[in-house]
């Protein structure tokens, strides 16, 4: 039974360590994305084109 308590306490310490590392990474800006917003306007809007194509297919099948 003491082994279970030992393993639980070690796993809690490891989890706390990972949580602290995550909080530190977020605070230092590691997850900030500075590149994508400037390039996003260069991407084509394929979602809108696919909706138009679907409506054309639906119109041709209903005729």
mmCIF file of C-alpha atoms in Angstrom:
data_model
loop_
_atom_site.group_PDB
_atom_site.id
_atom_site.type_symbol
_atom_site.label_atom_id
_atom_site.label_comp_id
_atom_site.label_asym_id
_atom_site.label_seq_id
_atom_site.Cartn_x
_atom_site.Cartn_y
_atom_site.Cartn_z
ATOM 1 C CA UNK A 1 0.000 0.000 0.000
ATOM 2 C CA UNK A 2 2.892 2.364 0.652
ATOM 3 C CA UNK A 3 4.099 1.853 -2.929
ATOM 4 C CA UNK A 4 0.783 3.201 -4.229
ATOM 5 C CA UNK A 5 1.112 6.322 -2.077
ATOM 6 C CA UNK A 6 4.663 6.791 -3.324
ATOM 7 C CA UNK A 7 3.653 6.428 -6.979
ATOM 8 C CA UNK A 8 0.693 8.776 -6.590
ATOM 9 C CA UNK A 9 2.839 11.428 -4.935
ATOM 10 C CA UNK A 10 5.523 11.140 -7.626
ATOM 11 C CA UNK A 11 2.941 11.366 -10.407
ATOM 12 C CA UNK A 12 1.386 14.449 -8.811
ATOM 13 C CA UNK A 13 4.812 16.089 -8.606
ATOM 14 C CA UNK A 14 5.493 15.297 -12.264
ATOM 15 C CA UNK A 15 2.076 16.685 -13.256
ATOM 16 C CA UNK A 16 2.729 19.881 -11.303
ATOM 17 C CA UNK A 17 6.106 20.195 -13.029
ATOM 18 C CA UNK A 18 4.537 19.901 -16.479
ATOM 19 C CA UNK A 19 1.833 22.400 -15.514
ATOM 20 C CA UNK A 20 4.436 24.924 -14.354
ATOM 21 C CA UNK A 21 6.399 24.415 -17.579
ATOM 22 C CA UNK A 22 3.234 24.996 -19.614
ATOM 23 C CA UNK A 23 2.339 28.177 -17.712
ATOM 24 C CA UNK A 24 5.888 29.475 -18.143
ATOM 25 C CA UNK A 25 5.813 28.765 -21.893
ATOM 26 C CA UNK A 26 2.519 30.614 -22.288
ATOM 27 C CA UNK A 27 3.749 33.617 -20.303
ATOM 28 C CA UNK A 28 6.950 33.919 -22.339
ATOM 29 C CA UNK A 29 4.960 33.943 -25.584
ATOM 30 C CA UNK A 30 6.091 30.636 -26.999
ATOM 31 C CA UNK A 31 2.612 29.913 -28.366
ATOM 32 C CA UNK A 32 2.128 33.330 -29.988
ATOM 33 C CA UNK A 33 1.755 33.071 -33.745
ATOM 34 C CA UNK A 34 3.146 36.135 -35.479
ATOM 35 C CA UNK A 35 3.572 34.585 -38.921
ATOM 36 C CA UNK A 36 0.138 33.218 -39.842
ATOM 37 C CA UNK A 37 -1.958 36.420 -39.596
ATOM 38 C CA UNK A 38 0.267 38.216 -42.103
ATOM 39 C CA UNK A 39 0.093 35.336 -44.581
ATOM 40 C CA UNK A 40 -3.551 34.381 -44.058
ATOM 41 C CA UNK A 41 -4.807 36.941 -46.590
ATOM 42 C CA UNK A 42 -2.747 35.229 -49.300
ATOM 43 C CA UNK A 43 -4.608 31.917 -48.938
ATOM 44 C CA UNK A 44 -7.545 31.210 -51.231
ATOM 45 C CA UNK A 45 -10.982 30.786 -49.743
ATOM 46 C CA UNK A 46 -11.719 27.237 -50.826
ATOM 47 C CA UNK A 47 -14.696 26.908 -48.499
ATOM 48 C CA UNK A 48 -16.700 29.528 -50.400
ATOM 49 C CA UNK A 49 -15.832 27.985 -53.756
ATOM 50 C CA UNK A 50 -16.901 24.528 -52.620
ATOM 51 C CA UNK A 51 -20.272 25.890 -51.440
ATOM 52 C CA UNK A 52 -20.846 27.467 -54.856
ATOM 53 C CA UNK A 53 -19.945 24.219 -56.599
ATOM 54 C CA UNK A 54 -22.295 22.252 -54.333
ATOM 55 C CA UNK A 55 -25.161 24.617 -55.091
ATOM 56 C CA UNK A 56 -24.489 24.259 -58.831
ATOM 57 C CA UNK A 57 -24.603 20.477 -58.491
ATOM 58 C CA UNK A 58 -27.828 20.636 -56.482
ATOM 59 C CA UNK A 59 -29.435 22.942 -59.046
ATOM 60 C CA UNK A 60 -28.471 20.690 -61.942
ATOM 61 C CA UNK A 61 -29.873 17.589 -60.223
ATOM 62 C CA UNK A 62 -33.191 19.243 -59.389
ATOM 63 C CA UNK A 63 -33.844 20.238 -63.022
#
